[in-house]
Amino acid sequence: MFKQVLNGRLIASVGHEKTLSRRPLFYWLTVIFNRVDSERIKEVGPDRACAEWLLKNGAYVKWQNSSEYLTDYNFLLEEKGTKYIQAVKAVDAGITYVGFPYFDGCKHIEKVKLIDCRYICNTAMHMLSYLKDSLKHLEVIGCASVTDEGLSSLKNLKNLKILKLGEMPYLQNPDAIKKELTECLPNTEIEMK
């Protein structure tokens, strides 16, 4: 088998057949929009940089001492002073594990909702460990790329009080995963649909 690039696409030749490696353009744009900008984190701090990443990709943030989620990136530009993210709500958002290092340094995030996020996968579940000291409420609903392996990695989130899981069609043994999480997180109320 050999590989060559033709018009910007990777072509793999197998025997007499040629197959074209295709990822939708939108996928690659999503990866680009999720790429971590270390310089920006240094410039504005982890919470502000994280909020920018989340809002750019369709998720919402709630600051500490605020009653409402910030849903518009343009309003973020008007925000002044140091603020800390308390909650994240991602519904059908374009966030991926590529951007999860933005959570590193965010010490006040207590609640994360990941609902119908097509790019959330097992790696993202593992990377939630950035929030292990503050995260108390986690919902992962309708994230089809999450499997048993991803859910198993949640057992290090020892401060969780509420864990809601559901609508993950590729779970092979949901009962065993729930049992494992219940044993590892005895102080967590676990709801699994």
PDB file of C-alpha atoms in Angstrom:
ATOM      1  CA  MET A   1       0.000   0.000   0.000  1.00  0.00           C
ATOM      2  CA  PHE A   2       1.273   3.477  -0.759  1.00  0.00           C
ATOM      3  CA  LYS A   3      -0.115   6.907   0.032  1.00  0.00           C
ATOM      4  CA  GLN A   4      -0.023  10.057  -2.002  1.00  0.00           C
ATOM      5  CA  VAL A   5      -1.657  13.437  -1.835  1.00  0.00           C
ATOM      6  CA  LEU A   6      -3.865  14.471  -4.740  1.00  0.00           C
ATOM      7  CA  ASN A   7      -5.576  17.860  -4.695  1.00  0.00           C
ATOM      8  CA  GLY A   8      -5.099  18.144  -0.931  1.00  0.00           C
ATOM      9  CA  ARG A   9      -6.590  14.704  -0.191  1.00  0.00           C
ATOM     10  CA  LEU A  10      -4.791  11.624   0.982  1.00  0.00           C
ATOM     11  CA  ILE A  11      -5.154   8.702  -1.392  1.00  0.00           C
ATOM     12  CA  ALA A  12      -4.290   5.205  -0.261  1.00  0.00           C
ATOM     13  CA  SER A  13      -3.760   2.625  -2.966  1.00  0.00           C
ATOM     14  CA  VAL A  14      -4.577  -0.910  -1.970  1.00  0.00           C
ATOM     15  CA  GLY A  15      -3.978  -3.364  -4.772  1.00  0.00           C
ATOM     16  CA  HIS A  16      -5.851  -1.988  -7.773  1.00  0.00           C
ATOM     17  CA  GLU A  17      -8.300   0.056  -5.726  1.00  0.00           C
ATOM     18  CA  LYS A  18      -7.822   3.618  -4.639  1.00  0.00           C
ATOM     19  CA  THR A  19      -9.646   4.878  -1.599  1.00  0.00           C
ATOM     20  CA  LEU A  20     -10.009   8.514  -0.728  1.00  0.00           C
ATOM     21  CA  SER A  21      -9.608   9.440   2.943  1.00  0.00           C
ATOM     22  CA  ARG A  22     -12.473  11.832   3.556  1.00  0.00           C
ATOM     23  CA  ARG A  23     -13.405  13.775   6.588  1.00  0.00           C
ATOM     24  CA  PRO A  24     -16.050  16.413   6.129  1.00  0.00           C
ATOM     25  CA  LEU A  25     -14.651  19.920   5.852  1.00  0.00           C
ATOM     26  CA  PHE A  26     -16.831  20.902   8.805  1.00  0.00           C
ATOM     27  CA  TYR A  27     -14.994  18.352  10.972  1.00  0.00           C
ATOM     28  CA  TRP A  28     -11.640  19.969  10.210  1.00  0.00           C
ATOM     29  CA  LEU A  29     -13.040  23.433  10.892  1.00  0.00           C
ATOM     30  CA  THR A  30     -14.338  22.183  14.236  1.00  0.00           C
ATOM     31  CA  VAL A  31     -10.871  20.905  15.136  1.00  0.00           C
ATOM     32  CA  ILE A  32      -9.360  24.286  14.200  1.00  0.00           C
ATOM     33  CA  PHE A  33     -11.910  26.204  16.304  1.00  0.00           C
ATOM     34  CA  ASN A  34     -11.155  23.949  19.276  1.00  0.00           C
ATOM     35  CA  ARG A  35      -7.380  24.274  19.131  1.00  0.00           C
ATOM     36  CA  VAL A  36      -5.918  25.639  22.362  1.00  0.00           C
ATOM     37  CA  ASP A  37      -4.223  29.045  22.217  1.00  0.00           C
ATOM     38  CA  SER A  38      -1.682  29.031  25.060  1.00  0.00           C
ATOM     39  CA  GLU A  39      -0.760  32.656  24.451  1.00  0.00           C
ATOM     40  CA  ARG A  40      -4.386  33.702  24.869  1.00  0.00           C
ATOM     41  CA  ILE A  41      -4.597  31.821  28.174  1.00  0.00           C
ATOM     42  CA  LYS A  42      -1.517  33.683  29.429  1.00  0.00           C
ATOM     43  CA  GLU A  43      -2.944  36.991  28.223  1.00  0.00           C
ATOM     44  CA  VAL A  44      -6.473  36.831  29.668  1.00  0.00           C
ATOM     45  CA  GLY A  45      -6.365  33.969  32.174  1.00  0.00           C
ATOM     46  CA  PRO A  46      -7.814  30.448  32.066  1.00  0.00           C
ATOM     47  CA  ASP A  47     -11.467  31.284  32.785  1.00  0.00           C
ATOM     48  CA  ARG A  48     -11.738  34.022  30.172  1.00  0.00           C
ATOM     49  CA  ALA A  49      -9.901  31.957  27.535  1.00  0.00           C
ATOM     50  CA  CYS A  50     -12.080  28.937  28.344  1.00  0.00           C
ATOM     51  CA  ALA A  51     -15.241  31.057  28.061  1.00  0.00           C
ATOM     52  CA  GLU A  52     -14.101  32.342  24.669  1.00  0.00           C
ATOM     53  CA  TRP A  53     -13.490  28.784  23.448  1.00  0.00           C
ATOM     54  CA  LEU A  54     -16.859  27.555  24.692  1.00  0.00           C
ATOM     55  CA  LEU A  55     -18.863  30.461  23.288  1.00  0.00           C
ATOM     56  CA  LYS A  56     -17.090  30.326  19.916  1.00  0.00           C
ATOM     57  CA  ASN A  57     -18.163  26.706  19.634  1.00  0.00           C
ATOM     58  CA  GLY A  58     -21.819  27.097  20.609  1.00  0.00           C
ATOM     59  CA  ALA A  59     -21.696  26.359  24.339  1.00  0.00           C
ATOM     60  CA  TYR A  60     -22.772  28.685  27.165  1.00  0.00           C
ATOM     61  CA  VAL A  61     -21.084  29.731  30.378  1.00  0.00           C
ATOM     62  CA  LYS A  62     -22.394  30.984  33.685  1.00  0.00           C
ATOM     63  CA  TRP A  63     -20.106  33.134  35.789  1.00  0.00           C
ATOM     64  CA  GLN A  64     -19.915  32.827  39.546  1.00  0.00           C
ATOM     65  CA  ASN A  65     -22.510  35.062  41.228  1.00  0.00           C
ATOM     66  CA  SER A  66     -24.564  35.272  38.021  1.00  0.00           C
ATOM     67  CA  SER A  67     -28.048  33.883  37.584  1.00  0.00           C
ATOM     68  CA  GLU A  68     -28.011  33.505  33.786  1.00  0.00           C
ATOM     69  CA  TYR A  69     -25.861  31.832  31.189  1.00  0.00           C
ATOM     70  CA  LEU A  70     -23.875  33.993  28.806  1.00  0.00           C
ATOM     71  CA  THR A  71     -24.922  32.822  25.354  1.00  0.00           C
ATOM     72  CA  ASP A  72     -23.485  35.409  22.984  1.00  0.00           C
ATOM     73  CA  TYR A  73     -19.764  35.711  22.296  1.00  0.00           C
ATOM     74  CA  ASN A  74     -20.193  39.413  21.480  1.00  0.00           C
ATOM     75  CA  PHE A  75     -21.347  40.143  25.034  1.00  0.00           C
ATOM     76  CA  LEU A  76     -18.206  38.468  26.328  1.00  0.00           C
ATOM     77  CA  LEU A  77     -16.192  41.222  24.692  1.00  0.00           C
ATOM     78  CA  GLU A  78     -17.973  43.743  26.933  1.00  0.00           C
ATOM     79  CA  GLU A  79     -17.202  41.818  30.145  1.00  0.00           C
ATOM     80  CA  LYS A  80     -14.717  43.576  32.416  1.00  0.00           C
ATOM     81  CA  GLY A  81     -12.732  42.385  35.419  1.00  0.00           C
ATOM     82  CA  THR A  82     -11.808  38.895  36.527  1.00  0.00           C
ATOM     83  CA  LYS A  83     -14.663  36.421  36.478  1.00  0.00           C
ATOM     84  CA  TYR A  84     -14.761  32.710  37.109  1.00  0.00           C
ATOM     85  CA  ILE A  85     -16.819  30.137  35.238  1.00  0.00           C
ATOM     86  CA  GLN A  86     -19.204  28.264  37.520  1.00  0.00           C
ATOM     87  CA  ALA A  87     -21.209  26.295  34.953  1.00  0.00           C
ATOM     88  CA  VAL A  88     -20.973  25.138  31.345  1.00  0.00           C
ATOM     89  CA  LYS A  89     -23.939  24.190  29.184  1.00  0.00           C
ATOM     90  CA  ALA A  90     -23.200  22.623  25.805  1.00  0.00           C
ATOM     91  CA  VAL A  91     -26.269  21.576  23.827  1.00  0.00           C
ATOM     92  CA  ASP A  92     -25.510  20.492  20.251  1.00  0.00           C
ATOM     93  CA  ALA A  93     -22.279  22.465  20.550  1.00  0.00           C
ATOM     94  CA  GLY A  94     -19.172  21.987  18.433  1.00  0.00           C
ATOM     95  CA  ILE A  95     -16.781  21.440  21.332  1.00  0.00           C
ATOM     96  CA  THR A  96     -14.298  18.561  21.135  1.00  0.00           C
ATOM     97  CA  TYR A  97     -11.639  17.054  23.358  1.00  0.00           C
ATOM     98  CA  VAL A  98      -9.089  19.115  21.410  1.00  0.00           C
ATOM     99  CA  GLY A  99     -10.249  22.166  23.389  1.00  0.00           C
ATOM    100  CA  PHE A 100     -10.613  20.487  26.780  1.00  0.00           C
ATOM    101  CA  PRO A 101      -7.162  21.657  27.956  1.00  0.00           C
ATOM    102  CA  TYR A 102      -8.862  25.062  28.256  1.00  0.00           C
ATOM    103  CA  PHE A 103     -10.441  23.635  31.429  1.00  0.00           C
ATOM    104  CA  ASP A 104      -6.988  23.376  33.004  1.00  0.00           C
ATOM    105  CA  GLY A 105      -6.730  26.207  35.507  1.00  0.00           C
ATOM    106  CA  CYS A 106     -10.508  26.763  35.790  1.00  0.00           C
ATOM    107  CA  LYS A 107     -10.923  26.099  39.503  1.00  0.00           C
ATOM    108  CA  HIS A 108     -14.583  27.061  40.007  1.00  0.00           C
ATOM    109  CA  ILE A 109     -16.527  25.007  37.446  1.00  0.00           C
ATOM    110  CA  GLU A 110     -19.092  23.053  39.439  1.00  0.00           C
ATOM    111  CA  LYS A 111     -21.565  22.060  36.741  1.00  0.00           C
ATOM    112  CA  VAL A 112     -21.114  20.762  33.182  1.00  0.00           C
ATOM    113  CA  LYS A 113     -23.911  19.689  30.832  1.00  0.00           C
ATOM    114  CA  LEU A 114     -22.921  17.950  27.592  1.00  0.00           C
ATOM    115  CA  ILE A 115     -26.100  17.272  25.641  1.00  0.00           C
ATOM    116  CA  ASP A 116     -26.282  16.027  22.046  1.00  0.00           C
ATOM    117  CA  CYS A 117     -22.685  17.040  21.346  1.00  0.00           C
ATOM    118  CA  ARG A 118     -21.610  14.926  18.378  1.00  0.00           C
ATOM    119  CA  TYR A 119     -17.871  15.486  18.875  1.00  0.00           C
ATOM    120  CA  ILE A 120     -17.767  14.525  22.555  1.00  0.00           C
ATOM    121  CA  CYS A 121     -16.009  11.160  22.862  1.00  0.00           C
ATOM    122  CA  ASN A 122     -14.184   8.936  25.339  1.00  0.00           C
ATOM    123  CA  THR A 123     -11.109  11.161  25.284  1.00  0.00           C
ATOM    124  CA  ALA A 124     -13.252  14.123  26.346  1.00  0.00           C
ATOM    125  CA  MET A 125     -14.619  12.090  29.273  1.00  0.00           C
ATOM    126  CA  HIS A 126     -11.081  11.318  30.412  1.00  0.00           C
ATOM    127  CA  MET A 127     -10.084  14.985  30.085  1.00  0.00           C
ATOM    128  CA  LEU A 128     -12.864  16.079  32.444  1.00  0.00           C
ATOM    129  CA  SER A 129     -10.294  15.232  35.105  1.00  0.00           C
ATOM    130  CA  TYR A 130      -9.097  18.835  34.670  1.00  0.00           C
ATOM    131  CA  LEU A 131     -12.203  19.687  36.729  1.00  0.00           C
ATOM    132  CA  LYS A 132     -11.930  16.920  39.335  1.00  0.00           C
ATOM    133  CA  ASP A 133     -11.436  19.305  42.262  1.00  0.00           C
ATOM    134  CA  SER A 134     -14.485  21.488  41.569  1.00  0.00           C
ATOM    135  CA  LEU A 135     -16.984  19.510  39.467  1.00  0.00           C
ATOM    136  CA  LYS A 136     -20.110  18.543  41.431  1.00  0.00           C
ATOM    137  CA  HIS A 137     -22.741  18.082  38.723  1.00  0.00           C
ATOM    138  CA  LEU A 138     -22.171  16.367  35.367  1.00  0.00           C
ATOM    139  CA  GLU A 139     -24.649  15.461  32.648  1.00  0.00           C
ATOM    140  CA  VAL A 140     -23.682  13.525  29.530  1.00  0.00           C
ATOM    141  CA  ILE A 141     -26.786  12.936  27.443  1.00  0.00           C
ATOM    142  CA  GLY A 142     -27.033  11.964  23.779  1.00  0.00           C
ATOM    143  CA  CYS A 143     -23.295  12.026  23.124  1.00  0.00           C
ATOM    144  CA  ALA A 144     -23.244   9.004  20.852  1.00  0.00           C
ATOM    145  CA  SER A 145     -19.462   8.640  20.636  1.00  0.00           C
ATOM    146  CA  VAL A 146     -19.112   7.975  24.360  1.00  0.00           C
ATOM    147  CA  THR A 147     -18.769   4.288  25.240  1.00  0.00           C
ATOM    148  CA  ASP A 148     -18.187   2.191  28.363  1.00  0.00           C
ATOM    149  CA  GLU A 149     -14.502   3.144  28.334  1.00  0.00           C
ATOM    150  CA  GLY A 150     -15.289   6.863  28.467  1.00  0.00           C
ATOM    151  CA  LEU A 151     -17.818   6.537  31.270  1.00  0.00           C
ATOM    152  CA  SER A 152     -15.440   4.357  33.254  1.00  0.00           C
ATOM    153  CA  SER A 153     -12.913   7.201  33.281  1.00  0.00           C
ATOM    154  CA  LEU A 154     -15.385   9.378  35.222  1.00  0.00           C
ATOM    155  CA  LYS A 155     -14.636   7.453  38.409  1.00  0.00           C
ATOM    156  CA  ASN A 156     -11.836   9.883  39.315  1.00  0.00           C
ATOM    157  CA  LEU A 157     -14.339  12.758  39.672  1.00  0.00           C
ATOM    158  CA  LYS A 158     -14.584  12.211  43.433  1.00  0.00           C
ATOM    159  CA  ASN A 159     -16.398  15.490  44.206  1.00  0.00           C
ATOM    160  CA  LEU A 160     -19.408  14.702  42.012  1.00  0.00           C
ATOM    161  CA  LYS A 161     -22.753  14.860  43.784  1.00  0.00           C
ATOM    162  CA  ILE A 162     -24.941  14.351  40.689  1.00  0.00           C
ATOM    163  CA  LEU A 163     -24.139  12.333  37.559  1.00  0.00           C
ATOM    164  CA  LYS A 164     -26.770  12.024  34.818  1.00  0.00           C
ATOM    165  CA  LEU A 165     -26.049   9.760  31.863  1.00  0.00           C
ATOM    166  CA  GLY A 166     -28.199   8.656  28.962  1.00  0.00           C
ATOM    167  CA  GLU A 167     -28.885   8.093  25.280  1.00  0.00           C
ATOM    168  CA  MET A 168     -25.498   6.635  24.420  1.00  0.00           C
ATOM    169  CA  PRO A 169     -26.260   3.897  21.891  1.00  0.00           C
ATOM    170  CA  TYR A 170     -22.801   2.291  21.885  1.00  0.00           C
ATOM    171  CA  LEU A 171     -22.677   1.356  25.556  1.00  0.00           C
ATOM    172  CA  GLN A 172     -22.095  -2.380  25.699  1.00  0.00           C
ATOM    173  CA  ASN A 173     -22.787  -2.976  29.368  1.00  0.00           C
ATOM    174  CA  PRO A 174     -24.565  -0.023  31.010  1.00  0.00           C
ATOM    175  CA  ASP A 175     -25.422  -2.002  34.160  1.00  0.00           C
ATOM    176  CA  ALA A 176     -21.763  -2.879  34.787  1.00  0.00           C
ATOM    177  CA  ILE A 177     -20.694   0.727  34.191  1.00  0.00           C
ATOM    178  CA  LYS A 178     -23.336   2.037  36.581  1.00  0.00           C
ATOM    179  CA  LYS A 179     -22.229  -0.493  39.206  1.00  0.00           C
ATOM    180  CA  GLU A 180     -18.564   0.459  38.756  1.00  0.00           C
ATOM    181  CA  LEU A 181     -19.320   4.187  39.040  1.00  0.00           C
ATOM    182  CA  THR A 182     -21.569   3.627  42.070  1.00  0.00           C
ATOM    183  CA  GLU A 183     -18.784   1.734  43.859  1.00  0.00           C
ATOM    184  CA  CYS A 184     -16.117   4.335  43.003  1.00  0.00           C
ATOM    185  CA  LEU A 185     -18.346   7.363  43.646  1.00  0.00           C
ATOM    186  CA  PRO A 186     -20.378   6.397  46.749  1.00  0.00           C
ATOM    187  CA  ASN A 187     -21.408  10.008  47.469  1.00  0.00           C
ATOM    188  CA  THR A 188     -22.761  10.573  43.967  1.00  0.00           C
ATOM    189  CA  GLU A 189     -26.390  10.292  42.922  1.00  0.00           C
ATOM    190  CA  ILE A 190     -26.189   8.472  39.579  1.00  0.00           C
ATOM    191  CA  GLU A 191     -29.051   8.536  37.091  1.00  0.00           C
ATOM    192  CA  MET A 192     -28.612   6.429  33.980  1.00  0.00           C
ATOM    193  CA  LYS A 193     -31.190   6.089  31.228  1.00  0.00           C
TER     194      LYS A 193
END
